[in-house]
XYZ file of C-alpha atoms in Angstrom:
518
model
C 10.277 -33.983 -29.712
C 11.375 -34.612 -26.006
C 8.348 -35.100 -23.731
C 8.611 -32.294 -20.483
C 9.605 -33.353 -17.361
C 6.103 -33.803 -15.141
C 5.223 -31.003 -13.259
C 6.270 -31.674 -9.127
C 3.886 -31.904 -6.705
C 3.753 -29.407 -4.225
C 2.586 -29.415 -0.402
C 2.068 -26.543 2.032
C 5.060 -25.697 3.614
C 4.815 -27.036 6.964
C 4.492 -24.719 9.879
C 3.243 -22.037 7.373
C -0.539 -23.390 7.725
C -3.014 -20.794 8.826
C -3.586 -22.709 11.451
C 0.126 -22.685 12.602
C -0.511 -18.857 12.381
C -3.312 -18.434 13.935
C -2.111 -20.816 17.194
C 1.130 -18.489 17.409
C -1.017 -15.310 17.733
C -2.781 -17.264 20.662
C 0.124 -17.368 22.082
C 1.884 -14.090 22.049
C -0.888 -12.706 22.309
C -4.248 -14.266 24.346
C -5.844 -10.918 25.293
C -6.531 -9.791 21.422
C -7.335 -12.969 20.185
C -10.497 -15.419 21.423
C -11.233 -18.526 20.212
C -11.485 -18.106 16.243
C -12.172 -14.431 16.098
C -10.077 -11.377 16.507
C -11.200 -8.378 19.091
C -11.534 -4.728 18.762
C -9.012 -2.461 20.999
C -10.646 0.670 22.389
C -11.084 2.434 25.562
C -7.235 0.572 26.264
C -8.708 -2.418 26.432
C -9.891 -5.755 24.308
C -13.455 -5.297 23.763
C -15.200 -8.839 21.955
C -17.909 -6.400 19.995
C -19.157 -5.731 16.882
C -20.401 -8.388 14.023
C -18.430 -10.977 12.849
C -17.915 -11.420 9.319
C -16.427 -14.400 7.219
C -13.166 -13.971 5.791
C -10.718 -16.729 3.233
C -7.211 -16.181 2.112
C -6.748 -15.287 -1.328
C -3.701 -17.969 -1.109
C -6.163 -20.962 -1.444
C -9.731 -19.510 0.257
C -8.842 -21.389 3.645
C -11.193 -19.710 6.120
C -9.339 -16.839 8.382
C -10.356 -14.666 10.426
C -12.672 -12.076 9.665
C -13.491 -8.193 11.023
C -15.815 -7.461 13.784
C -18.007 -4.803 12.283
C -19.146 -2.120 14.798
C -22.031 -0.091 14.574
C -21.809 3.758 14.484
C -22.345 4.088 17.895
C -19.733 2.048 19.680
C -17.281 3.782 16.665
C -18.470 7.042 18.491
C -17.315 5.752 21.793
C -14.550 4.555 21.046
C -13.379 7.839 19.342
C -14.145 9.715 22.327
C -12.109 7.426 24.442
C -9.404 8.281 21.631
C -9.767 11.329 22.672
C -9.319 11.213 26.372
C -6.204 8.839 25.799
C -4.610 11.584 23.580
C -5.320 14.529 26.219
C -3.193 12.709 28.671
C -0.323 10.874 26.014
C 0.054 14.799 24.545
C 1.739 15.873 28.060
C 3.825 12.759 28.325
C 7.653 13.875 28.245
C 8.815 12.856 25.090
C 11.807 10.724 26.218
C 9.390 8.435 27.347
C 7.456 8.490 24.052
C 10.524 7.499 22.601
C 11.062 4.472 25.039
C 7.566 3.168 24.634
C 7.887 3.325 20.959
C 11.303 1.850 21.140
C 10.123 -0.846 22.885
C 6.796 -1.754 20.567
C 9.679 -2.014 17.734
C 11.491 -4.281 20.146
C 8.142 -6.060 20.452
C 7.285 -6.060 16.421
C 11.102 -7.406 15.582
C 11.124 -10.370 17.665
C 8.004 -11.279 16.398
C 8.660 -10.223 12.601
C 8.412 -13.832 10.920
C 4.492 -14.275 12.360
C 3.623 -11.020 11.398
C 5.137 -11.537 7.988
C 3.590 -15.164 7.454
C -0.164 -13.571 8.415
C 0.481 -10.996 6.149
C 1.146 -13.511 3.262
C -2.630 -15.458 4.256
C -4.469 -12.421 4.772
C -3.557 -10.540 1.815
C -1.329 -12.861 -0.245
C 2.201 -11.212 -0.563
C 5.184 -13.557 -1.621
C 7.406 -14.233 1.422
C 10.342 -11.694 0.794
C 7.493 -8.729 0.114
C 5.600 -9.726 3.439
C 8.989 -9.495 5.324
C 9.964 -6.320 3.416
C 6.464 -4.680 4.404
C 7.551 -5.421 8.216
C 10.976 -4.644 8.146
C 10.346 -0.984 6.479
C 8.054 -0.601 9.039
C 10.404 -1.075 12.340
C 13.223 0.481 10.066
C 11.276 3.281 9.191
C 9.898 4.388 12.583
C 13.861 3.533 14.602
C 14.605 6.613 12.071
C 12.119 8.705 13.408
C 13.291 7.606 17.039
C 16.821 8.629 16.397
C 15.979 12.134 15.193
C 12.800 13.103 16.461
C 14.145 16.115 18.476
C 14.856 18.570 15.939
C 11.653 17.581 13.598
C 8.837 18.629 16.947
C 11.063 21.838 17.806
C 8.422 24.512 18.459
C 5.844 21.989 17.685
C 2.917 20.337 19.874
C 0.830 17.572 19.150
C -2.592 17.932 17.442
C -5.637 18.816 19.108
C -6.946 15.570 19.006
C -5.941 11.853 18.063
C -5.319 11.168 14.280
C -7.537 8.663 12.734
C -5.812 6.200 9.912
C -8.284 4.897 6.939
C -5.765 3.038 4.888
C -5.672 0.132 2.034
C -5.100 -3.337 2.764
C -1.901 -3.125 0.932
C 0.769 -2.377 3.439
C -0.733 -2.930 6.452
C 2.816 -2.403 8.116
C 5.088 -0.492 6.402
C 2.038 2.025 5.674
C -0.396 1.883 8.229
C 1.815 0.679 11.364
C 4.297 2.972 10.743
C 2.565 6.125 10.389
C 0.303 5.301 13.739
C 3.673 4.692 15.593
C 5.313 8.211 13.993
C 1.952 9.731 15.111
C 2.230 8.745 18.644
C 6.195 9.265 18.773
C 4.807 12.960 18.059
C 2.525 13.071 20.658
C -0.750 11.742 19.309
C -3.586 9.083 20.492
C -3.977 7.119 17.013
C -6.754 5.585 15.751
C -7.190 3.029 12.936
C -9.892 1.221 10.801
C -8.839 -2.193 9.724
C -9.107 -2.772 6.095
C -12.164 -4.375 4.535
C -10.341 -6.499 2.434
C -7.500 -8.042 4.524
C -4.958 -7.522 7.156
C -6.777 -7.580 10.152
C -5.016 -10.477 12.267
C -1.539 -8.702 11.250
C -2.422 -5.107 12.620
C -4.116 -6.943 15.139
C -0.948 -8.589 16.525
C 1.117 -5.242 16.311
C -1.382 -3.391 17.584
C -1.490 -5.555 20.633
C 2.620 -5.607 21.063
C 2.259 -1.608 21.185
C -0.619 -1.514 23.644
C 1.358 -3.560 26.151
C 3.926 -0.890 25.624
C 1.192 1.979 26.547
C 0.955 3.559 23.153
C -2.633 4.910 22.843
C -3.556 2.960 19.703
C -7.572 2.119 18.704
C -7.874 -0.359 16.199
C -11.671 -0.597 15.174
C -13.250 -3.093 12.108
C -16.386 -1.607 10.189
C -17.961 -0.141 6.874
C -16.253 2.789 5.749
C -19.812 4.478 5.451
C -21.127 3.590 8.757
C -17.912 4.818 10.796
C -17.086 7.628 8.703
C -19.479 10.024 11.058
C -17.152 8.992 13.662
C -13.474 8.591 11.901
C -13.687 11.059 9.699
C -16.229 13.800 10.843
C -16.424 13.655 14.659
C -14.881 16.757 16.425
C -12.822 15.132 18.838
C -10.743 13.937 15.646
C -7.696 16.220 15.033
C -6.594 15.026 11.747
C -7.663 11.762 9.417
C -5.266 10.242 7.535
C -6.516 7.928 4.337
C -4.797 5.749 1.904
C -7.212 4.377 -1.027
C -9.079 5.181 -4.042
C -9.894 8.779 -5.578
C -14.231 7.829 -5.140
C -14.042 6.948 -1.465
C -11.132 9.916 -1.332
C -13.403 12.190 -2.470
C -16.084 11.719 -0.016
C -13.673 12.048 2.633
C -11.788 14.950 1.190
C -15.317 17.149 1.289
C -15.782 15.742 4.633
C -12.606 17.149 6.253
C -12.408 20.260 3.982
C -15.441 21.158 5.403
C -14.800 21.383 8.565
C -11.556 22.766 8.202
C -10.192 19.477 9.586
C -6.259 18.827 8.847
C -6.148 15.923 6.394
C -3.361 13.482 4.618
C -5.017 11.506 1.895
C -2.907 9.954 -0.648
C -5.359 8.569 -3.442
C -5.200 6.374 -6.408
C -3.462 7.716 -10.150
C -2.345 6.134 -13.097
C 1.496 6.079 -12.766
C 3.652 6.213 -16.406
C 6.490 5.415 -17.883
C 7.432 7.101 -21.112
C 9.893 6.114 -23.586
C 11.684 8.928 -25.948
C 15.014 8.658 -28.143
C 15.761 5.758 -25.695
C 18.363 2.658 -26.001
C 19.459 1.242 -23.135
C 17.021 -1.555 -23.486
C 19.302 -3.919 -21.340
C 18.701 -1.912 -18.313
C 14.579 -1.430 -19.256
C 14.022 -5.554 -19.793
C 16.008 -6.140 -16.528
C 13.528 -3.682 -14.362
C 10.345 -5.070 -15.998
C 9.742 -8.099 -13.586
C 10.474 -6.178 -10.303
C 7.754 -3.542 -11.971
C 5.582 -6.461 -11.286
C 5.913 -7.257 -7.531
C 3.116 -7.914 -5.900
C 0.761 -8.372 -8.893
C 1.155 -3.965 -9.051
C -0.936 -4.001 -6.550
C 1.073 -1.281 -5.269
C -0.111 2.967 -4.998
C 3.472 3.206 -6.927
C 3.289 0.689 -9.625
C 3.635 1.892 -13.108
C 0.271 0.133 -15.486
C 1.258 2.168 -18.445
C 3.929 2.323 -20.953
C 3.539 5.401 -23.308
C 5.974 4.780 -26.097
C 7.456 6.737 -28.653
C 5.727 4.882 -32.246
C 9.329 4.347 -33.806
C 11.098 2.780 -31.219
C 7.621 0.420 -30.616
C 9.647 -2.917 -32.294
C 12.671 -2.327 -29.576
C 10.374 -1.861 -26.698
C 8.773 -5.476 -27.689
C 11.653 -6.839 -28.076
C 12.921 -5.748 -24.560
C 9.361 -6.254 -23.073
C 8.292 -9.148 -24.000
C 10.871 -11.651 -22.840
C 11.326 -10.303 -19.691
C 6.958 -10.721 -18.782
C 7.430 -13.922 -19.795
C 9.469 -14.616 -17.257
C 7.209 -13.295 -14.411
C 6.298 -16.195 -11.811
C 3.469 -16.370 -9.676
C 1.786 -18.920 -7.606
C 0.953 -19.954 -3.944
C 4.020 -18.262 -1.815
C 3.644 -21.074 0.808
C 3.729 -24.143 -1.415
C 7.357 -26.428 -1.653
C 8.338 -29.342 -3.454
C 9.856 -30.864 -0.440
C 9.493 -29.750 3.687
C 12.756 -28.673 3.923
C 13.082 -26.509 1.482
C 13.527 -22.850 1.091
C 10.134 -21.062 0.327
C 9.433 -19.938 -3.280
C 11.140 -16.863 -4.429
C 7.672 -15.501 -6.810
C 6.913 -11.870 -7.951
C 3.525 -12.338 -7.007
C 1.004 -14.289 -5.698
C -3.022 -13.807 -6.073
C -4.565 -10.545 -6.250
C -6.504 -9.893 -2.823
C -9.555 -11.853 -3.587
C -11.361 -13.627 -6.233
C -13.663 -10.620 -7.152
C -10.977 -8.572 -7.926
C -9.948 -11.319 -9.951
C -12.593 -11.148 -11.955
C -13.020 -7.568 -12.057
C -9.713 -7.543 -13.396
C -10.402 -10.295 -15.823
C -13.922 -8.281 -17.301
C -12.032 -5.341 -17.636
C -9.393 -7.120 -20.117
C -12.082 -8.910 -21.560
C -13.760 -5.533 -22.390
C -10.911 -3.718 -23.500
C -10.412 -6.123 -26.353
C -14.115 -6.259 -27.229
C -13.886 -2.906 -27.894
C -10.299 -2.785 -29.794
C -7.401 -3.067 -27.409
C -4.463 -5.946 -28.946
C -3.649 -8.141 -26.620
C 0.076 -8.820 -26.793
C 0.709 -10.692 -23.922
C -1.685 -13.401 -21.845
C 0.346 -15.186 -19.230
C -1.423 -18.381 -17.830
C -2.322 -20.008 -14.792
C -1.165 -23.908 -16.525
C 2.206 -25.210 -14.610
C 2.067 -22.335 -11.931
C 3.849 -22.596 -8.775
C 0.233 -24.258 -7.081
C -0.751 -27.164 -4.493
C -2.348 -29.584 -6.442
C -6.183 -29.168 -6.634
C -6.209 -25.736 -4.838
C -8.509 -22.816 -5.324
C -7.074 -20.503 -7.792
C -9.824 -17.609 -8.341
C -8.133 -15.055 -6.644
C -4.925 -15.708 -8.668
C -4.394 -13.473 -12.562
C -2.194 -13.639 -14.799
C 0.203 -10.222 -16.286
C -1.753 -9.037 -19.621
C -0.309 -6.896 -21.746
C -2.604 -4.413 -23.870
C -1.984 -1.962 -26.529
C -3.908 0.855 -26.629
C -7.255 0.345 -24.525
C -9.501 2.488 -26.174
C -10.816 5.857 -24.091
C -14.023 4.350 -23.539
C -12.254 1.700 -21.908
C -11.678 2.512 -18.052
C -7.912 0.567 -18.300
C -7.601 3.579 -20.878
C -7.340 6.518 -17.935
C -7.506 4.485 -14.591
C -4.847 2.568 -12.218
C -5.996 -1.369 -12.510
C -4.749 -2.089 -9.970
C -3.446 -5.517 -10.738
C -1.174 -7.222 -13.259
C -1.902 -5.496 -16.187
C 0.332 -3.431 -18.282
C -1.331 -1.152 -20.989
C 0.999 0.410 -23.668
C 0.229 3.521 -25.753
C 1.916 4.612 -28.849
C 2.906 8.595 -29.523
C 4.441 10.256 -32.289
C 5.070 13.956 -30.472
C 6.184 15.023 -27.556
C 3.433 16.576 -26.795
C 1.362 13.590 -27.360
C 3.812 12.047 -25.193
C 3.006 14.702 -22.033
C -1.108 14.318 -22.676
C -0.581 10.729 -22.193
C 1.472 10.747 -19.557
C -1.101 13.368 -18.029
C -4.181 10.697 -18.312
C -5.262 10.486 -15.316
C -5.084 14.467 -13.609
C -1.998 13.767 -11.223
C 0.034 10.804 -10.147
C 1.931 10.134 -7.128
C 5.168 8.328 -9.238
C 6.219 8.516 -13.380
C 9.591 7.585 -14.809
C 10.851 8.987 -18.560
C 13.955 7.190 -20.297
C 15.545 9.019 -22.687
C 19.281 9.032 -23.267
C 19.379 13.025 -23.286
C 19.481 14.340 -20.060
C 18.689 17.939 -21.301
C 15.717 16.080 -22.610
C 14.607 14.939 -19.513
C 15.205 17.818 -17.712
C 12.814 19.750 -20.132
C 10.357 17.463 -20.081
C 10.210 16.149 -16.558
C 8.285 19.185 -15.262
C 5.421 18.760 -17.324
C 4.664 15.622 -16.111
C 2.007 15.347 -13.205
C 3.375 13.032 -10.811
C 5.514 14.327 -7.096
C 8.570 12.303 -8.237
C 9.433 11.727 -11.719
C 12.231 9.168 -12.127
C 15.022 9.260 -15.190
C 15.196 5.841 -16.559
C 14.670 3.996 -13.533
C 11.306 3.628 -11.131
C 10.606 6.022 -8.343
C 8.901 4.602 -5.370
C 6.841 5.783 -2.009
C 10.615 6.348 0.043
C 12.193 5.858 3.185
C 12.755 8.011 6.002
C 13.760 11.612 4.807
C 12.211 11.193 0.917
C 9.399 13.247 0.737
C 6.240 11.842 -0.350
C 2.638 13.292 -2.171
C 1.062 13.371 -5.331
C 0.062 16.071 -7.863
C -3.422 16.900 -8.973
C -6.451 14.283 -7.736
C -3.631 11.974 -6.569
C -3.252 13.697 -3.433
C -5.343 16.302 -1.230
C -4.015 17.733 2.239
C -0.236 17.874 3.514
C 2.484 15.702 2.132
C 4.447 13.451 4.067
C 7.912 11.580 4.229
C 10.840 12.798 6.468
C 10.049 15.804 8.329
C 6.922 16.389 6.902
C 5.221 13.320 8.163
C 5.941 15.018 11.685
C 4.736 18.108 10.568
C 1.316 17.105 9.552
C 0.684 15.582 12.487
C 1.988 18.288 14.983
C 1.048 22.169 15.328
C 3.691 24.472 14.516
C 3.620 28.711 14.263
C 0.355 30.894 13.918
C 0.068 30.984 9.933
C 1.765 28.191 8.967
C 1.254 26.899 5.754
C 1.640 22.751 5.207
C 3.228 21.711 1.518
C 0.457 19.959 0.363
C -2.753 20.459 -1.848
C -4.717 22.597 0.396
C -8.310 23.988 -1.154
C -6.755 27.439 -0.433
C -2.467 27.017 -1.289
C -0.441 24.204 -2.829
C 2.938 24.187 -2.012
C 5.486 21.426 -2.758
C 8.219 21.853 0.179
């Protein structure tokens, strides 16, 4: 048997070093950066406050930089400020709205490959997915630029400044770009860096729009000890949140009430079903890209629901195509000159999800679940010696048992669970698990099929044989039943709940008194 070629040795790419990173935000920009730690903006200016914690980089636990934690009081402050920033920015003509915004894009696209390299140490995204998060971003908001006009007629800004809560996920293409949509519409923004990465990123884009006078806050704390301040304060005219359905909750009985207008997209476990289906060409070749970013994604799909007789094709198509998922460190080369790694993920965003992730398989099997795939961490794409805690494998269950939480819940890493049906019915309860979804896809080869079955499912977009994802510029975007509370966004709508229209008017959105889907 021929002996396999000897696995290269890899070095950091260099000029990708955190370091390297780090120096470059120095240098574009001094006033939101001292020393080793990163500053709070608020009250329009730089303010070295709050408590430093430690941070490492899920690439290889370097040390980074971590958040400055501020107290409830100085979040109170600073929200206030907010306030007296948006009083003034909600009378500024909006042609020169636009050119300020214009020119913080200007700002973020000349500096797109830093902002894209601090996104892959901070929260570990492969190179072309950290440069995808920043280019949907400027992309997204020029759209809004170019047709802003017709989307604010007869509408006025909000009240007061919008505060952002979001995930560490897409700090830019998420988080940036709604805060610079907000503004374009007339609104102070405020935003609360992640807890678990992303800080130096929105830090550095932050800064470029500040110089442009944008009236942006950026603040670093505990979700419970700001939330007075964020998410009840008065001055606060809507809050905005991106994350789980627990800490979504909290905040959704916060807002609701006060009456407070309110966007929060939560967690739900996305499906794809599979019924009288054969293209399995076209379902092996979409089965790696399902796995950018380790799922770690509000629209990735966890679970396959499967019709029980077609089970031996799905494996067939399946199968192969995990196995040829690669993951490792996204700045590590064989040689300096060469191109970095093209990978469909890299770690999760630290070890203790890592393990969280890795207890939860471990249960699900204790208690019955078949493991049918285990990828492994041997001959990865990793520096030699690194730290590898933060980095998991793609898993693939069948049927996790209900009193296993991977049975009804979004993982939230690279796990795939598959469940086996012999009804259609069977087919909608499971595709139902989790009370609402924001995304679900069925393949089936009859399109009257689809189209009868589609509506029963619970997600806001429900894709025919092919994923459905969060959208660009006019796609509309929200989630049915836990998945989503308060107004929808995407397109128009994005504008609309963040701007006062008519006496009466009615957001689409899931509203404790009205749902309505356009």
């Amino acid at each position: 048997m021929a002996t396999p070629p000897p696995t290269p040795r890899l070095i950091l790419k260099p000029g990708t070093a955190w370091s390297d990173a780090w120096q470059q935000c120095l240098t574009v920009a001094p006033e939101a950066f001292r020393d080793d730690r990163v500053l709070n903006f608020w009250n329009a200016g730089w303010q070295a406050d709050g408590r430093m914690l430690p941070a490492t980089s899920p690439l290889d636990g370097t040390p980074i930089a971590g958040p400055p934690r501020l107290d409830a009081a100085t979040a109170h402050q600073a929200v206030r400020a907010s306030r007296d920033q948006h009083r003034a920015w909600r009378h500024t003509p909006l042609a020169e709205r636009r050119a300020r915004v214009t020119a913080a894009l200007d700002a973020l696209t000349e500096h797109r490959e830093l902002l894209a390299l601090l996104l892959v140490w901070e929260i570990g995204k492969p190179w072309r997915l950290a440069q995808a998060d920043v280019d949907r971003a400027i992309d997204g908001v020029r759209w809004y630029v170019d047709g802003i006009e017709p989307m604010l007629e007869g509408r006025t800004p909000l009240d007061g400044p919008v505060s952002n809560i979001a995930s560490w996920n897409y700090p830019m293409s998420v988080l940036v770009h709604a805060m610079l949509v907000q503004a374009l519409a007339g609104n102070a923004v405020i935003a609360k860096t992640p807890t678990d990465g992303g800080i130096t990123c929105l830090t550095l884009a932050c800064a470029l729009a500040a110089r442009e006078g944008i009236p942006v806050t950026l603040v670093s704390g505990s979700g419970g000890e700001l939330s007075d301040a964020l998410v009840r304060s008065a001055e606060i005219g809507c809050v905005s949140f991106v994350g789980g359905r627990d800490t979504g909750a909290a905040v959704a009985t916060a807002v609701t009430d006060v009456g407070k207008r309110h966007i929060l997209e939560q967690e739900g476990l996305n499906t794809w079903g599979i019924w009288n289906y054969t293209d399995w060409d076209s379902l092996s070749a979409v089965i790696p890209k399902l796995f950018d970013y380790g799922k770690q994604r509000c629209t990735a799909y966890p679970r396959f629901v499967v019709q029980r007789s077609l089970f031996a094709e799905f494996l067939a198509a399946y199968l192969p195509a995990v196995r040829t998922i690669r993951t490792g460190h996204p700045l590590a080369v064989e040689n300096a000159d060469d191109p970095l790694p093209s990978l469909d993920f890299g770690p999760v965003i630290n070890a203790a999800k890592a393990k969280e992730l890795n207890d939860l398989v471990a249960e699900a099997i204790d208690r019955g679940a078949v493991p049918l795939h285990r990828g492994s961490l041997a001959g990865g794409h990793f520096l030699t010696g690194q730290d590898t805690s933060a980095y998991v494998p793609p898993v693939t269950l069948l049927s996790p048992p209900p009193s296993s939480p991977l049975h009804h819940a979004e993982p939230f890493g690279p796990i795939d669970t598959i469940v086996l049906v012999d009804t259609e019915a069977e087919l909608l309860a499971a595709m139902n698990a989790s009370n609402g979804a924001l995304v679900a896809t069925l393949s089936t080869d009859d399109p009257a099929t689809y189209e009868r079955l589609a509506p029963q499912i619970r997600a806001f977009k429900v894709g025919h044989n092919k994923p459905r994802s969060r959208g660009d510029r006019d796609e509309l975007f929200g989630g049915f039943g836990a998945s989503w509370r308060g107004a929808f966004v995407g397109g128009e709508l994005l504008v609309r709940s963040v701007t006062n229209g008519p006496q009466g008017e009615r957001l689409p959105g899931n509203f404790p008194a009205h749902h309505l889907t356009a």
